[in-house]
JSON list of C-alpha atoms in Angstrom, two decimals:
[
{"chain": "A", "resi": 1, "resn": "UNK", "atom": "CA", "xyz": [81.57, 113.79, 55.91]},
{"chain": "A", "resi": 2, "resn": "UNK", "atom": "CA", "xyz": [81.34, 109.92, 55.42]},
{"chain": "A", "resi": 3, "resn": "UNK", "atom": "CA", "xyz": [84.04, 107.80, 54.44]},
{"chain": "A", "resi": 4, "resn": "UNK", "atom": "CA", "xyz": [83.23, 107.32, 50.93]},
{"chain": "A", "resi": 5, "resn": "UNK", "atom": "CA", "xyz": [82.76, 111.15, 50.58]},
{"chain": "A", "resi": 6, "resn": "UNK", "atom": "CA", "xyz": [86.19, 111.87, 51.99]},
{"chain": "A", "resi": 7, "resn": "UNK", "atom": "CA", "xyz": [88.36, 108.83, 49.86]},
{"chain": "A", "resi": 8, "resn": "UNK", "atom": "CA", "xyz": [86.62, 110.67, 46.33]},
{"chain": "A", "resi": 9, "resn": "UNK", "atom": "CA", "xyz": [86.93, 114.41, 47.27]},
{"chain": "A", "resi": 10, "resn": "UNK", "atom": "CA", "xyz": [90.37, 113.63, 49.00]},
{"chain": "A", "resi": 11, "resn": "UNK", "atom": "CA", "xyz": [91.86, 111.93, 46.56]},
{"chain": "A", "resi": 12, "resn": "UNK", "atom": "CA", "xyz": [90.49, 113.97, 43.10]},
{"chain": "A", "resi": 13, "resn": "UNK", "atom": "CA", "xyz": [92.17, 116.68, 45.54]},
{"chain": "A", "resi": 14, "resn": "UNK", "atom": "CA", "xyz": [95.72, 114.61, 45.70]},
{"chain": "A", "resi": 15, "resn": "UNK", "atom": "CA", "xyz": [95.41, 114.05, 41.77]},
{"chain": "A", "resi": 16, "resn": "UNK", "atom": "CA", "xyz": [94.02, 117.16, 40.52]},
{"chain": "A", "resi": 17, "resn": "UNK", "atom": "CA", "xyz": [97.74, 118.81, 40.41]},
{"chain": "A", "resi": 18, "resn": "UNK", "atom": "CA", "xyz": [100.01, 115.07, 40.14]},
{"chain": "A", "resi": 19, "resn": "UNK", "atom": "CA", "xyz": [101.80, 114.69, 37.53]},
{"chain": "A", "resi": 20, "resn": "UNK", "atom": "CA", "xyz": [102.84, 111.03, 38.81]},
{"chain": "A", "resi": 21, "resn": "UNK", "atom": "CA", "xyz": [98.93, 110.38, 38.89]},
{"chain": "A", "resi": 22, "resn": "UNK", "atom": "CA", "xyz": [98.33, 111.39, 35.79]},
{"chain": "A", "resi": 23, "resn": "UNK", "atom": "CA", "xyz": [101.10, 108.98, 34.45]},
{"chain": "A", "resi": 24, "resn": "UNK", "atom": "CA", "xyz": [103.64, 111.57, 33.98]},
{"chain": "A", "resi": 25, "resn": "UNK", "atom": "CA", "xyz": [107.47, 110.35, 35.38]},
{"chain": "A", "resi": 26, "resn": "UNK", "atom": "CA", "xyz": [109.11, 114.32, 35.28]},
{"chain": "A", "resi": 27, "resn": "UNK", "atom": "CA", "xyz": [111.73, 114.91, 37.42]},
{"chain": "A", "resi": 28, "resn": "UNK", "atom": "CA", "xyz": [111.89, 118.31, 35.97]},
{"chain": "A", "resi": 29, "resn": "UNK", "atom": "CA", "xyz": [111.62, 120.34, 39.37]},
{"chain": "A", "resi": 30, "resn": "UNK", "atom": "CA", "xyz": [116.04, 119.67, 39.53]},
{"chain": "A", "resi": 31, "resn": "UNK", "atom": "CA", "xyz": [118.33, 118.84, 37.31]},
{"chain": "A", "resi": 32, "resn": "UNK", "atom": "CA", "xyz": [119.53, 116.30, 40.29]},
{"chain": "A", "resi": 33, "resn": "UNK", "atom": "CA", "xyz": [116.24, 114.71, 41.17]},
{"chain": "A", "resi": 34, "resn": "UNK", "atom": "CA", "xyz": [116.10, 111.29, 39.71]},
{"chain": "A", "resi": 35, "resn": "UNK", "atom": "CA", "xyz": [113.04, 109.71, 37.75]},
{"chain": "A", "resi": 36, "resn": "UNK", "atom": "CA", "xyz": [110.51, 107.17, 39.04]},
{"chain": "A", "resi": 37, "resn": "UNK", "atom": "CA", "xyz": [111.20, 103.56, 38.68]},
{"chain": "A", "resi": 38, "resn": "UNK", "atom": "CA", "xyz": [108.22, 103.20, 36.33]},
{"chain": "A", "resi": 39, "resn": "UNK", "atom": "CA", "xyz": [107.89, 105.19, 32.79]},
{"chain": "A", "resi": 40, "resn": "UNK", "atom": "CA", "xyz": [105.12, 107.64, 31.78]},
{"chain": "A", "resi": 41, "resn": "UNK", "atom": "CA", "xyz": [101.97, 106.11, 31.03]},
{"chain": "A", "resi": 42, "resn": "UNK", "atom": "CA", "xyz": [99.00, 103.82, 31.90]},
{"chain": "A", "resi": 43, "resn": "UNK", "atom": "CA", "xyz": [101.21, 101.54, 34.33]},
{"chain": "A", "resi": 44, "resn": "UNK", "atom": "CA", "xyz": [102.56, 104.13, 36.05]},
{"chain": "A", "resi": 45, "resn": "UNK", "atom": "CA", "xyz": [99.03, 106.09, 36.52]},
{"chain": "A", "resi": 46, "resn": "UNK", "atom": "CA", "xyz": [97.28, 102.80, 37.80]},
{"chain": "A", "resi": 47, "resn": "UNK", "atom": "CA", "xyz": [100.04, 102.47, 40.45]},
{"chain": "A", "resi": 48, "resn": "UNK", "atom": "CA", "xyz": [99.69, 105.88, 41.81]},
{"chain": "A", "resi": 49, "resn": "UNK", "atom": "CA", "xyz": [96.03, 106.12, 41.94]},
{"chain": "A", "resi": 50, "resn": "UNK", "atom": "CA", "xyz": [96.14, 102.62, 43.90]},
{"chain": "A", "resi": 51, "resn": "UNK", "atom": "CA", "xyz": [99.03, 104.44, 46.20]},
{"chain": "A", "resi": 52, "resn": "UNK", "atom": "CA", "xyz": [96.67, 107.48, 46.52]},
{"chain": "A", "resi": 53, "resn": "UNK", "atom": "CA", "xyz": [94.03, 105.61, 47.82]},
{"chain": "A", "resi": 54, "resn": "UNK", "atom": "CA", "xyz": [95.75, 103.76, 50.13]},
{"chain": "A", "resi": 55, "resn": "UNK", "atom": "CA", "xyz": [97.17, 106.76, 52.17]},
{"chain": "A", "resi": 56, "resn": "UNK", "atom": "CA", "xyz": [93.89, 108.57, 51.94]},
{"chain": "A", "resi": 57, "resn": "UNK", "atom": "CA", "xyz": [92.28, 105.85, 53.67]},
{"chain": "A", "resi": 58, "resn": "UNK", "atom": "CA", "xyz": [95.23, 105.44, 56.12]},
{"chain": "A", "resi": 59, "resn": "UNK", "atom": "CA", "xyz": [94.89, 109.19, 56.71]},
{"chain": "A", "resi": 60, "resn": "UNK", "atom": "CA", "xyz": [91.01, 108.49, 57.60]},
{"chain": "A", "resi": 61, "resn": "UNK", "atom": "CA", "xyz": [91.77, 105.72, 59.78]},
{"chain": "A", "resi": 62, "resn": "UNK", "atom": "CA", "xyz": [94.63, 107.58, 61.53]},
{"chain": "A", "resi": 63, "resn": "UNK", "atom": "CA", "xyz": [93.44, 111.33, 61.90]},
{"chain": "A", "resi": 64, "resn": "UNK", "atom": "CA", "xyz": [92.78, 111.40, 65.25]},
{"chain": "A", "resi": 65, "resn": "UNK", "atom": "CA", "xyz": [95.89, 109.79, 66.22]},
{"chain": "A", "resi": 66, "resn": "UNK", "atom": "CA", "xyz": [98.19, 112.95, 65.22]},
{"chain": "A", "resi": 67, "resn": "UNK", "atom": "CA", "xyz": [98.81, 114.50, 68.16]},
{"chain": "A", "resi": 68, "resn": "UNK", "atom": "CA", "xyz": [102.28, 115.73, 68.99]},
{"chain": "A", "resi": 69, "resn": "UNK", "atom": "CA", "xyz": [105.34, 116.54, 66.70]},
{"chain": "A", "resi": 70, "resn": "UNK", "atom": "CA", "xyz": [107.33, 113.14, 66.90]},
{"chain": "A", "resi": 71, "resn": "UNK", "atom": "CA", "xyz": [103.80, 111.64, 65.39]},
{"chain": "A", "resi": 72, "resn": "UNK", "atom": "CA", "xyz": [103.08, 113.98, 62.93]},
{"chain": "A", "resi": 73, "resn": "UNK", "atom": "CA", "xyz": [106.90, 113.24, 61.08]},
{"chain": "A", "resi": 74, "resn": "UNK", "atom": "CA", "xyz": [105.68, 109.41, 61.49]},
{"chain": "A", "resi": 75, "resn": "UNK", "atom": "CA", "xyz": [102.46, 109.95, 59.86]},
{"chain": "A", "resi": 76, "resn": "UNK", "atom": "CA", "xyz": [104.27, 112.13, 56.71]},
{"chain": "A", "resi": 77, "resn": "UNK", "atom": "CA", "xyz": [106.96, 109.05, 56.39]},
{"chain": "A", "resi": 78, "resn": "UNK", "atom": "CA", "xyz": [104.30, 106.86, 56.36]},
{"chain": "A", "resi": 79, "resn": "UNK", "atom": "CA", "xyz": [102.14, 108.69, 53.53]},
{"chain": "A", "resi": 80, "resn": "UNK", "atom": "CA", "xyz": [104.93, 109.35, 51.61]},
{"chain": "A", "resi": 81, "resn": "UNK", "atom": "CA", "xyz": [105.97, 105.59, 51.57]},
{"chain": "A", "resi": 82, "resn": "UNK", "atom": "CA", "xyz": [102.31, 104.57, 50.76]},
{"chain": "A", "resi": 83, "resn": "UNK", "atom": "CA", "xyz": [102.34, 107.00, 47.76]},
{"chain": "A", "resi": 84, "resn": "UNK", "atom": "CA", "xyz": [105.98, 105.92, 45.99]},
{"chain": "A", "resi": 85, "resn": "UNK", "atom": "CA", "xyz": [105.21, 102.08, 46.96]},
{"chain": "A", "resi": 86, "resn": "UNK", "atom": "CA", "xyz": [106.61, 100.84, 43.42]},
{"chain": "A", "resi": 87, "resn": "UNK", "atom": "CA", "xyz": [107.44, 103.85, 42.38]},
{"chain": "A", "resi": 88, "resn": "UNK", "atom": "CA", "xyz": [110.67, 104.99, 43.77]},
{"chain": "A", "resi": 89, "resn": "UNK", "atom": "CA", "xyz": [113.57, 102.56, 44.54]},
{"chain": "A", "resi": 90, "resn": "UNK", "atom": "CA", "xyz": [113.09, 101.14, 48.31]},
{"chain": "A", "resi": 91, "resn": "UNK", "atom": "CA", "xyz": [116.64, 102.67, 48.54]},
{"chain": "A", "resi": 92, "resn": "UNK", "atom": "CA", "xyz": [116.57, 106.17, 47.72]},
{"chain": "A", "resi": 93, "resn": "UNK", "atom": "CA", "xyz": [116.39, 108.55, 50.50]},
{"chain": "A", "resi": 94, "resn": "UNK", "atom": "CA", "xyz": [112.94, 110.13, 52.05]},
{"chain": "A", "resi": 95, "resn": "UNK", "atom": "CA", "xyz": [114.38, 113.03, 52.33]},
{"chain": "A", "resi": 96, "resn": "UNK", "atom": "CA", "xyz": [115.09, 115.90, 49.55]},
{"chain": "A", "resi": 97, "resn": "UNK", "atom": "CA", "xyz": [118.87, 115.68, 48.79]},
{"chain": "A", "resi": 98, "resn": "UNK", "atom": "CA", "xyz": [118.60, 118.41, 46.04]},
{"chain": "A", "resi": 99, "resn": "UNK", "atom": "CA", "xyz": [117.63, 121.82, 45.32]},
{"chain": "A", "resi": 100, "resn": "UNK", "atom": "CA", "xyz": [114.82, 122.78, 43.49]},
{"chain": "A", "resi": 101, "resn": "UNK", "atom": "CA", "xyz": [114.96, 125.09, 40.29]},
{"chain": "A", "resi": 102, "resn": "UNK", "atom": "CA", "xyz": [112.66, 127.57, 41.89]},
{"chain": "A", "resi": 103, "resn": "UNK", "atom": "CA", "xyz": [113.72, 129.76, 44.89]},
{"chain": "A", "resi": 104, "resn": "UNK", "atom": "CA", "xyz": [111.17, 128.74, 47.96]},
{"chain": "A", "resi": 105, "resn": "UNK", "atom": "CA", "xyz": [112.05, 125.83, 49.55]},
{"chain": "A", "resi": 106, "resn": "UNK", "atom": "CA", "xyz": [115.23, 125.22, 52.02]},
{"chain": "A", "resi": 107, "resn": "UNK", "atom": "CA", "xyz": [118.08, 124.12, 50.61]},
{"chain": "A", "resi": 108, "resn": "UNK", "atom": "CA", "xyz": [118.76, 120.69, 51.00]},
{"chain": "A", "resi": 109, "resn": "UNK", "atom": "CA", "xyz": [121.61, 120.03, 53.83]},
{"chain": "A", "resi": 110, "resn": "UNK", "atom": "CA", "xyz": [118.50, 122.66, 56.07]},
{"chain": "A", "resi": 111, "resn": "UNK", "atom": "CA", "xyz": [115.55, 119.89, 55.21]},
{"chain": "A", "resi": 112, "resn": "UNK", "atom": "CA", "xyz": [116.00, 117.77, 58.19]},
{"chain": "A", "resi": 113, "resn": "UNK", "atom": "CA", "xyz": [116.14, 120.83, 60.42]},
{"chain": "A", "resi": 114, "resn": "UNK", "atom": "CA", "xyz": [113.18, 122.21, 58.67]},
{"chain": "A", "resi": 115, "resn": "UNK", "atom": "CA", "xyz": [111.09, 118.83, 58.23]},
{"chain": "A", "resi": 116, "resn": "UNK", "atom": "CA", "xyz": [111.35, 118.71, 62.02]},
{"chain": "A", "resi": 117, "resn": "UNK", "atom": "CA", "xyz": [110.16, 122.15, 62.92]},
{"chain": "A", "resi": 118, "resn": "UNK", "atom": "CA", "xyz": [107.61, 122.27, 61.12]},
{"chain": "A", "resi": 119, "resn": "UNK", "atom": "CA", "xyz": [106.16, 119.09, 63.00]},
{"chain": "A", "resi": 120, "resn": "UNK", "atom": "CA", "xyz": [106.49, 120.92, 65.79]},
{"chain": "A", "resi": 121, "resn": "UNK", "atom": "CA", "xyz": [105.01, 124.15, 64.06]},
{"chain": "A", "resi": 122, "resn": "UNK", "atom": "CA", "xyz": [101.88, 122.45, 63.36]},
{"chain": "A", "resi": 123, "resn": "UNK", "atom": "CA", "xyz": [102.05, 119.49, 65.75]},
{"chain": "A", "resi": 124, "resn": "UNK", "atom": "CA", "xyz": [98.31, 119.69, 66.50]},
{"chain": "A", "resi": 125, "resn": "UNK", "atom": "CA", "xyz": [96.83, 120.99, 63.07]},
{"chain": "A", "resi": 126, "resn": "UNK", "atom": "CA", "xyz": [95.18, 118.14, 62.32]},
{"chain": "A", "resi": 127, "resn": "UNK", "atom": "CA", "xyz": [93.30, 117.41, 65.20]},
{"chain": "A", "resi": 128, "resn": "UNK", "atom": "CA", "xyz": [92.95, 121.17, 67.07]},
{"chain": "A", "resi": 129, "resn": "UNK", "atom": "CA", "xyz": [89.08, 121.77, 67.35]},
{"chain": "A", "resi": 130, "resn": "UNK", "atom": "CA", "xyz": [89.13, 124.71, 64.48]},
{"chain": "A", "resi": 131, "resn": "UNK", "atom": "CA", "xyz": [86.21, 127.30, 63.78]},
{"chain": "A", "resi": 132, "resn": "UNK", "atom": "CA", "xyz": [85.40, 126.73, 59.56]},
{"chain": "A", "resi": 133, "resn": "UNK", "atom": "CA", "xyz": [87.64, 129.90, 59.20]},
{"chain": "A", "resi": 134, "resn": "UNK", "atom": "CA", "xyz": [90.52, 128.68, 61.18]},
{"chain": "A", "resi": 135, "resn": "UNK", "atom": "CA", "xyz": [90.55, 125.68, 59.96]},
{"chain": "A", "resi": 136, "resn": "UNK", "atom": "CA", "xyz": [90.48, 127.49, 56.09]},
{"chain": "A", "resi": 137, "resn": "UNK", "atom": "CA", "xyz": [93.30, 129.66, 56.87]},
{"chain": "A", "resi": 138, "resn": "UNK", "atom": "CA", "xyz": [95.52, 126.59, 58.39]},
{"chain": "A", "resi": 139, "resn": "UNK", "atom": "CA", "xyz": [94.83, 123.83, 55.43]},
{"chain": "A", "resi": 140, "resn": "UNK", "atom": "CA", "xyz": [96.34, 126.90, 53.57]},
{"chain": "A", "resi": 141, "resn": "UNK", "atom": "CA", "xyz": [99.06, 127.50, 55.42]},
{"chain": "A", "resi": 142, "resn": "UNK", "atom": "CA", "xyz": [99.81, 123.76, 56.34]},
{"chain": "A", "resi": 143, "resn": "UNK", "atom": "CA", "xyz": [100.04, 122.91, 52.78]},
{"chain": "A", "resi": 144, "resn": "UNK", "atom": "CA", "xyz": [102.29, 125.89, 51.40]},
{"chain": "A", "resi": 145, "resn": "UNK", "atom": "CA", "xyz": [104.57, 125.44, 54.70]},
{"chain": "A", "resi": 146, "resn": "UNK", "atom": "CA", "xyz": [104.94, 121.80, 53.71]},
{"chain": "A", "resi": 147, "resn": "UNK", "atom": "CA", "xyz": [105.35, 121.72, 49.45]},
{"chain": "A", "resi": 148, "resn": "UNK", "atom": "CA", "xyz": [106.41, 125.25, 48.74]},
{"chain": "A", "resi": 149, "resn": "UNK", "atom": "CA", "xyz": [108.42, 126.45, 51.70]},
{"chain": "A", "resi": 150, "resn": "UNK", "atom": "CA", "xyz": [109.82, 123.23, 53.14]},
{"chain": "A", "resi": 151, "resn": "UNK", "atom": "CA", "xyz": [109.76, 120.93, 50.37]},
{"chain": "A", "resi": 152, "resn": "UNK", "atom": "CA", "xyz": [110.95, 117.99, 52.25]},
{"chain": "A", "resi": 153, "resn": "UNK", "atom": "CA", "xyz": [110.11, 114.81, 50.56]},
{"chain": "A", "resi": 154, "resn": "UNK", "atom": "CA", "xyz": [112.50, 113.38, 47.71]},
{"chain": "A", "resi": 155, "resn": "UNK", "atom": "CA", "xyz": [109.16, 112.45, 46.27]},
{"chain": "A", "resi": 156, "resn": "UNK", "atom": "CA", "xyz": [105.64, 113.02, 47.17]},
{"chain": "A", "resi": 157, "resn": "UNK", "atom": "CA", "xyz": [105.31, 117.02, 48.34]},
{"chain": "A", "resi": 158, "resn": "UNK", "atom": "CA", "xyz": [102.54, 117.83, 46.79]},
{"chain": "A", "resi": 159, "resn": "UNK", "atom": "CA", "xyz": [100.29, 115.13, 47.07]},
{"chain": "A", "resi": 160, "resn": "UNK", "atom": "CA", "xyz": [101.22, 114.60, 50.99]},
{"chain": "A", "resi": 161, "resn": "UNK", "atom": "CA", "xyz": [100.38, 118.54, 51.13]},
{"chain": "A", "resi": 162, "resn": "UNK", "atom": "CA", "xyz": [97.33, 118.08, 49.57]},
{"chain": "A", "resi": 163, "resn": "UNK", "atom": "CA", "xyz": [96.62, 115.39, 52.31]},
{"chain": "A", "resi": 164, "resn": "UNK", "atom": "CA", "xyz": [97.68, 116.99, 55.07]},
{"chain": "A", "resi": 165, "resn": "UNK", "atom": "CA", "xyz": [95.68, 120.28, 54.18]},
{"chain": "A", "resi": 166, "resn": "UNK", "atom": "CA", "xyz": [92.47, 117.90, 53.11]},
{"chain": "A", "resi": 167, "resn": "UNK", "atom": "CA", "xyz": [92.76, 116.53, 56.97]},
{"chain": "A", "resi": 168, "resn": "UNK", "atom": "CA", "xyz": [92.49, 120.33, 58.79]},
{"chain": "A", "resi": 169, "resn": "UNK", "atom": "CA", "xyz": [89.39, 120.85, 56.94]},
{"chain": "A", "resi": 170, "resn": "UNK", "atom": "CA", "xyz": [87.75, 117.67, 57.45]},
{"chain": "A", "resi": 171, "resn": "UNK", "atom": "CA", "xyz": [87.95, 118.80, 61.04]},
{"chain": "A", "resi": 172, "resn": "UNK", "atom": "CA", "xyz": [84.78, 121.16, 60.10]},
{"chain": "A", "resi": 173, "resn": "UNK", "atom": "CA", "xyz": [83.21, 118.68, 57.60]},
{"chain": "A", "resi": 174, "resn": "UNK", "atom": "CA", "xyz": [84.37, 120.22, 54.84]},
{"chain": "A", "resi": 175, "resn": "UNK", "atom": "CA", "xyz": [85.74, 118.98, 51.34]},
{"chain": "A", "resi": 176, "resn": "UNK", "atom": "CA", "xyz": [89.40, 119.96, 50.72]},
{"chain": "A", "resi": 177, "resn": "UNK", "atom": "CA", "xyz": [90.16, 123.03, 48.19]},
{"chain": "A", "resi": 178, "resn": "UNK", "atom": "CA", "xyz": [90.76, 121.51, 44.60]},
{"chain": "A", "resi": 179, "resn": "UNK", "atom": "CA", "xyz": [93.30, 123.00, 42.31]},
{"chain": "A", "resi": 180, "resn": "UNK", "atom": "CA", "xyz": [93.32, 122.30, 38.50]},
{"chain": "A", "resi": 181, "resn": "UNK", "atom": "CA", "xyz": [95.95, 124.69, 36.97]},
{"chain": "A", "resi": 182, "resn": "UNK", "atom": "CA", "xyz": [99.63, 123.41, 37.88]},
{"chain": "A", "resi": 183, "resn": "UNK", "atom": "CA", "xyz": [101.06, 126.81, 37.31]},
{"chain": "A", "resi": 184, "resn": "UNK", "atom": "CA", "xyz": [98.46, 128.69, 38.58]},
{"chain": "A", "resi": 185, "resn": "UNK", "atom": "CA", "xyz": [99.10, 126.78, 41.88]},
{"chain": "A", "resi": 186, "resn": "UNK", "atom": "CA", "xyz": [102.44, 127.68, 41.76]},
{"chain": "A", "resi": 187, "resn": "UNK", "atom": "CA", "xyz": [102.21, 131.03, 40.99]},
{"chain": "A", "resi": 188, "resn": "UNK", "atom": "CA", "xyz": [100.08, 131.82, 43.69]},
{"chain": "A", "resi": 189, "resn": "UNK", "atom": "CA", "xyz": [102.48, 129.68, 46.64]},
{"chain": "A", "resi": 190, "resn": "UNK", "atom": "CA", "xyz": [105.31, 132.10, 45.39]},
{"chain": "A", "resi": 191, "resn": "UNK", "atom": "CA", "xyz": [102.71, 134.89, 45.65]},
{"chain": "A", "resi": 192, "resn": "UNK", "atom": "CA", "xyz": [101.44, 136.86, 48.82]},
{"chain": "A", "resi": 193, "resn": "UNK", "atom": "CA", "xyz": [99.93, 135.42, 52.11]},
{"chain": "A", "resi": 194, "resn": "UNK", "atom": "CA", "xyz": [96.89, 137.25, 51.35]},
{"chain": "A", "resi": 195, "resn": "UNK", "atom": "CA", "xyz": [97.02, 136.03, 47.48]},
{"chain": "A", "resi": 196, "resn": "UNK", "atom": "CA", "xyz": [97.05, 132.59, 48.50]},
{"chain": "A", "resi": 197, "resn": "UNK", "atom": "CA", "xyz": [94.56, 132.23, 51.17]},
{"chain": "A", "resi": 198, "resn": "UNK", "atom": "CA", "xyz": [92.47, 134.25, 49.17]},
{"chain": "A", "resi": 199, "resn": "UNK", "atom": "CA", "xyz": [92.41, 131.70, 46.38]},
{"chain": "A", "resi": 200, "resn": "UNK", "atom": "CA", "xyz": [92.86, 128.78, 48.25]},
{"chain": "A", "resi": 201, "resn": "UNK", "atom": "CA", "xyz": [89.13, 129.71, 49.79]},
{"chain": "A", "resi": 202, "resn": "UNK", "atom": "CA", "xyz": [87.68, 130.20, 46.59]},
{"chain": "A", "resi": 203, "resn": "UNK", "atom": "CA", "xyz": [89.13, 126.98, 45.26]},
{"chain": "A", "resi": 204, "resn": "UNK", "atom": "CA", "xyz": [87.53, 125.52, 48.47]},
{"chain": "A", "resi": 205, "resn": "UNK", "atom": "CA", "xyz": [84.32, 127.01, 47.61]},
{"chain": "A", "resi": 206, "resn": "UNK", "atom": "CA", "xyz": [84.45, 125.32, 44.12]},
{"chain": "A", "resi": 207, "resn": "UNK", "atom": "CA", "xyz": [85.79, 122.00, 44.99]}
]
C-alpha cells in the first residue's frame, strides 16, 4: 500500500466513528469527563481532521519502530497528543480519571496498570510478520483491547484504536476495516469474540 493510499483509507477509518471529527464536542461517555476546549462545529472539525492526519502520517513514518512494550506506550502518548493538539487543555491528564457510563472498560484508579499490560500484551502487534488472517483477527482484538476493554486515554480511544488496528493490517497490505454505525460498533465490542471478529472482517471486506 503506498503512502497516499494509507493517509486516505487510514484516516476515513479514524473519522468514520469520531464524533470530535465530525465537529461534535460530547463528553457524554461520563458524567465526569470534561468537554473539549473548542465548541461543536466547523472550527472544531478542521482541527481534528488536521490532528488526524498528522498522527496517521507519524504512524507511517514510525511503524516499524514499535518494537517492545516501553515503545509501544510512547507511540500511544504520542498519537494521542497529536490528535487533542488544540483540543484538550495542555494540562489535563492523558490518562482516563473517570468511569465510563457503560460497563467494559477498567475502572479508573486500574488504567495505569492496565494501559501498561496491555503494551506488553501486544508489544509486537504492529510489526510481528502476520499471515492476512492473523493479522485480521489481531487488528480486531488490538482495537477492542485498547477502546472497549481498557479505555485508557482521557481523550482519543477510539481514534488511536482505529490507528493502532489500521497499522496490524497494513502489515499484509491491507486497508483497515471501516465502521459507519456508532452504535452498531458498540454493540458489537460489548458483544461476543466471535460476534466481533466476525464483523470486523466483513467491515474489512467493505472498507
Amino acid at each position: 500500500m503506498t503512502y497516499e493510499d494509507w493517509i486516505h483509507y487510514a484516516g476515513a477509518s479514524v473519522e468514520a466513528l469520531s464524533r470530535t471529527a465530525n465537529g461534535v464536542n460530547d463528553p457524554s461517555l461520563s458524567h465526569d469527563k470534561p468537554g473539549l476546549s473548542i465548541e461543536s462545529g466547523p472550527a472544531l472539525r478542521a482541527q481534528a481532521a488536521a490532528n488526524i492526519r498528522r498522527a496517521v502520517d507519524f504512524a507511517w513514518h514510525s511503524r516499524d519502530s514499535v518494537r517492545g512494550a516501553r515503545e509501544l506506550c510512547a507511540f500511544i502518548e504520542t498519537l494521542a497528543a497529536q490528535l487533542n493538539e488544540g483540543l484538550v487543555p495542555a494540562d489535563r491528564p492523558l490518562l482516563r480519571t473517570w468511569h465510563t457510563k457503560y460497563s467494559g472498560p477498567v475502572a479508573p484508579e486500574d488504567v495505569p496498570a492496565a494501559f501498561g499490560a496491555f503494551c506488553v500484551k501486544h508489544a509486537t502487534s504492529l510489526v510481528h510478520d502476520w499471515s492476512i488472517a492473523e493479522a485480521i483477527f489481531m487488528a480486531a482484538e488490538i482495537e477492542r483491547d485498547f477502546n472497549y476493554h481498557v479505555h485508557p486515554l482521557a481523550d482519543g480511544c477510539g481514534r488511536v484504536s482505529r490507528i493502532l488496528g489500521a497499522l496490524v493490517l497494513l502489515r499484509v497490505g491491507s486497508r483497515p476495516a471501516r465502521f459507519e454505525d456508532r452504535t452498531e460498533y458498540y454493540a458489537l465490542m460489548r458483544a461476543s469474540s466471535e460476534a466481533w471478529h466476525e464483523a470486523y472482517e466483513r467491515q474489512l471486506l467493505r472498507a
